[in-house]
Amino acid sequence: GAGVSQSPRYKVAKRGQDVALRCDPISGHVSLFWYQQALGQGPEFLTYFQNEAQLDKSGLPSDRFFAERPEGSVSTLKIQRTQQEDSAVYLCASSFIGDGELFFGEGSRLTVL
Amino acid sequence: KQEVTQIPAALSVPEGENLVLNCSFTDSAIYNLQWFRQDPGKGLTSLLLIQSSQREQTSGRLNASLDKSSGRSTLYIAASQPGDSATYLCAVRPGNYGQNFVFGPGTRLSVLP
């Protein structure tokens, strides 16, 4: 696609529900990142994929967070048993290896009630 | 651990002024540095990417410089316009390629007509 696409744009979940956020990176981009952004702050790293390999998941805040990219293109970030502190904007970004310029999607805004 | 700071946190200027936004990072071993703008409720839009071997990049009214040895980058905006109002973020990619980008907290810019 022309840009990084994320869905849903907005998600409201009741505490304890599971949610899944989808990211469709720019075609041909090997690297894919997930970031979490709280209101008024810069994005915080969650996890990084190179093709289908998850090379770094050091930023995932708990074992309730899980990300996958099984075929090296579309990625899903799953949050189990959501808590209020999970409310944030979840940003996906991709880059073409060897260049490094990062391109972001519009984000998925999660609100946990 | 790489840390990125941005000064000022917020800036309000009249239309037409030239302005400088500052970004500082603690570890000079970087692969590249990227400047973004973020409009309210939106994702991040890439403005300029500076590789570690470069000293500056220009795009239209924007000029970004990089002084790796002192751990600083500046974003210069010439002849500011109300449409430039947004939050500007810098992000540093550590020198060990493949690691995640580290973001600053951003500078919130308001250009008054």
XYZ file of C-alpha atoms in Angstrom:
226
model
C 0.000 0.000 0.000
C 0.902 3.647 -0.209
C 1.295 4.094 3.526
C 1.165 2.276 6.831
C -2.413 1.312 7.598
C -3.728 0.623 11.100
C -7.085 -0.650 12.274
C -9.213 -0.028 14.147
C -8.569 3.705 14.506
C -10.549 3.769 17.744
C -11.294 0.964 20.158
C -13.226 1.097 23.403
C -12.887 -1.962 25.594
C -14.225 -2.914 28.976
C -11.609 -3.794 31.538
C -10.720 -7.448 31.211
C -11.515 -7.744 27.512
C -8.971 -8.840 24.950
C -8.182 -6.545 22.015
C -6.310 -6.981 18.743
C -4.785 -4.125 16.784
C -3.722 -4.583 13.196
C -0.904 -2.992 11.220
C -0.378 -3.256 7.474
C 3.086 -1.839 6.677
C 4.313 -0.291 3.467
C 4.842 -3.011 0.872
C 8.429 -4.237 0.852
C 9.318 -2.812 4.253
C 11.245 -5.407 6.203
C 11.254 -3.703 9.576
C 8.119 -3.143 11.630
C 7.829 -1.417 14.991
C 5.079 -0.988 17.557
C 5.058 2.035 19.834
C 2.783 3.173 22.643
C 2.077 6.863 23.060
C 0.485 8.373 26.131
C -1.153 11.786 25.920
C 1.384 14.584 25.669
C 4.386 12.277 25.514
C 6.664 10.876 22.846
C 6.162 7.327 21.581
C 7.609 4.527 23.704
C 9.023 1.429 22.023
C 7.149 -1.831 22.446
C 8.529 -4.345 19.967
C 10.391 -4.745 16.678
C 10.187 -7.241 13.826
C 12.538 -7.923 10.974
C 10.437 -9.889 8.486
C 8.623 -12.471 10.627
C 11.274 -12.563 13.348
C 10.545 -10.640 16.531
C 14.039 -9.386 17.320
C 13.233 -7.162 20.269
C 10.241 -7.263 22.606
C 11.903 -5.557 25.519
C 9.364 -2.728 25.562
C 6.263 -4.862 26.049
C 4.997 -3.782 29.492
C 3.681 -7.156 30.636
C 2.982 -10.678 29.487
C -0.536 -9.524 28.619
C 0.957 -7.923 25.523
C 1.751 -10.106 22.550
C 2.716 -9.245 18.972
C 3.094 -11.355 15.883
C 3.949 -10.996 12.213
C 3.622 -14.550 10.941
C 4.215 -13.954 7.228
C 6.522 -10.966 7.487
C 3.962 -8.398 6.392
C 0.814 -7.673 8.445
C 1.338 -7.524 12.196
C -1.097 -7.830 15.090
C -0.637 -6.458 18.576
C -2.809 -8.302 21.075
C -3.552 -7.135 24.587
C -5.165 -9.645 26.904
C -7.278 -8.787 29.942
C -7.034 -5.055 29.281
C -6.475 -2.675 32.178
C -7.183 1.049 32.395
C -3.470 1.826 32.238
C -3.397 0.259 28.767
C -5.368 3.241 27.444
C -3.094 4.948 24.915
C -2.470 5.376 21.220
C -0.708 2.410 19.676
C 1.434 3.392 16.706
C 2.851 1.108 14.078
C 5.806 2.083 11.901
C 7.771 0.429 9.144
C 11.065 1.009 7.419
C 12.960 -0.415 4.481
C 16.138 -2.011 5.763
C 19.256 -0.233 4.562
C 17.565 3.180 4.571
C 16.137 3.427 8.051
C 13.578 6.174 7.465
C 10.602 5.397 9.677
C 7.037 5.750 8.385
C 4.123 5.741 10.802
C 0.469 4.840 10.575
C -2.313 6.984 12.018
C -2.433 4.924 15.186
C -5.089 3.001 17.084
C -6.522 4.834 20.068
C -7.458 2.368 22.809
C -9.694 3.425 25.671
C -10.242 0.933 28.466
C -13.247 1.667 30.680
C 20.838 3.806 27.748
C 20.075 6.425 25.109
C 17.981 9.354 26.334
C 16.548 12.107 24.145
C 15.405 15.512 25.346
C 13.826 18.410 23.494
C 13.864 22.085 24.355
C 11.640 24.017 24.572
C 8.634 21.909 25.537
C 6.319 24.485 23.986
C 6.805 27.518 21.789
C 4.450 30.200 20.549
C 5.566 32.605 17.814
C 3.938 35.104 15.459
C 3.619 34.164 11.824
C 6.703 34.871 9.711
C 9.319 34.288 12.397
C 12.271 31.980 11.908
C 12.629 29.500 14.743
C 14.880 26.744 16.057
C 13.858 23.572 17.859
C 16.473 21.662 19.813
C 17.055 17.944 20.343
C 19.752 16.450 22.578
C 20.804 12.819 22.974
C 23.116 11.233 25.516
C 24.905 8.587 23.422
C 26.678 9.864 20.304
C 26.891 6.377 18.748
C 23.849 6.746 16.529
C 22.897 5.343 13.139
C 20.633 8.212 12.163
C 18.272 10.859 13.513
C 14.814 11.647 12.233
C 12.523 14.627 12.769
C 8.748 14.202 12.724
C 5.676 16.368 13.106
C 2.511 15.190 14.754
C -0.842 16.902 14.412
C -3.445 16.364 17.154
C -5.025 12.929 16.927
C -2.796 11.897 14.060
C 0.225 9.721 13.490
C 3.753 10.976 12.950
C 4.795 12.458 9.617
C 8.453 12.170 8.640
C 10.107 15.519 7.955
C 13.832 14.897 7.627
C 16.219 11.995 8.108
C 19.892 12.659 8.813
C 22.360 9.793 8.568
C 25.195 9.721 11.096
C 27.703 10.677 8.377
C 25.733 13.803 7.407
C 25.735 17.217 9.015
C 22.461 18.587 7.686
C 19.415 17.972 5.543
C 17.058 20.472 3.939
C 13.503 20.239 2.703
C 11.751 23.441 1.662
C 11.602 25.789 4.656
C 13.034 23.130 6.967
C 16.685 22.552 7.750
C 17.946 19.991 10.228
C 21.515 19.855 11.454
C 23.356 17.134 13.344
C 26.370 17.467 15.631
C 26.976 13.898 16.699
C 29.979 14.614 18.897
C 28.024 17.024 21.068
C 24.824 14.955 20.945
C 22.677 17.663 19.414
C 20.383 18.287 16.491
C 18.437 21.394 15.582
C 15.418 21.856 13.355
C 15.259 25.284 11.759
C 11.935 26.472 10.369
C 12.083 29.541 8.154
C 9.229 32.003 7.730
C 6.851 30.106 9.989
C 3.184 29.758 9.017
C 0.068 28.876 11.041
C 0.030 25.527 9.226
C 3.328 24.687 10.911
C 1.527 24.468 14.251
C 2.038 20.909 15.508
C 4.210 18.893 17.869
C 7.708 18.245 16.564
C 9.535 15.126 17.712
C 13.050 13.917 17.137
C 14.028 10.260 17.248
C 17.451 8.664 17.394
C 18.333 5.248 16.033
C 21.198 3.694 18.006
C 24.378 2.697 16.187
C 23.735 -1.027 16.488
C 21.392 -1.244 13.511
C 18.153 -3.002 14.217
C 17.498 -1.540 17.589
C 14.510 0.606 18.212
C 14.257 4.364 17.759
C 14.305 6.452 20.928
C 12.004 9.464 20.874
C 12.133 12.788 22.619
C 9.009 14.173 24.314
C 8.414 16.725 21.558
C 8.114 20.491 21.217
C 4.581 21.835 20.843
C 4.684 24.724 18.364
C 1.961 27.312 17.877
C 2.325 29.833 15.066
C -0.088 32.701 15.543
C -1.601 34.455 12.523
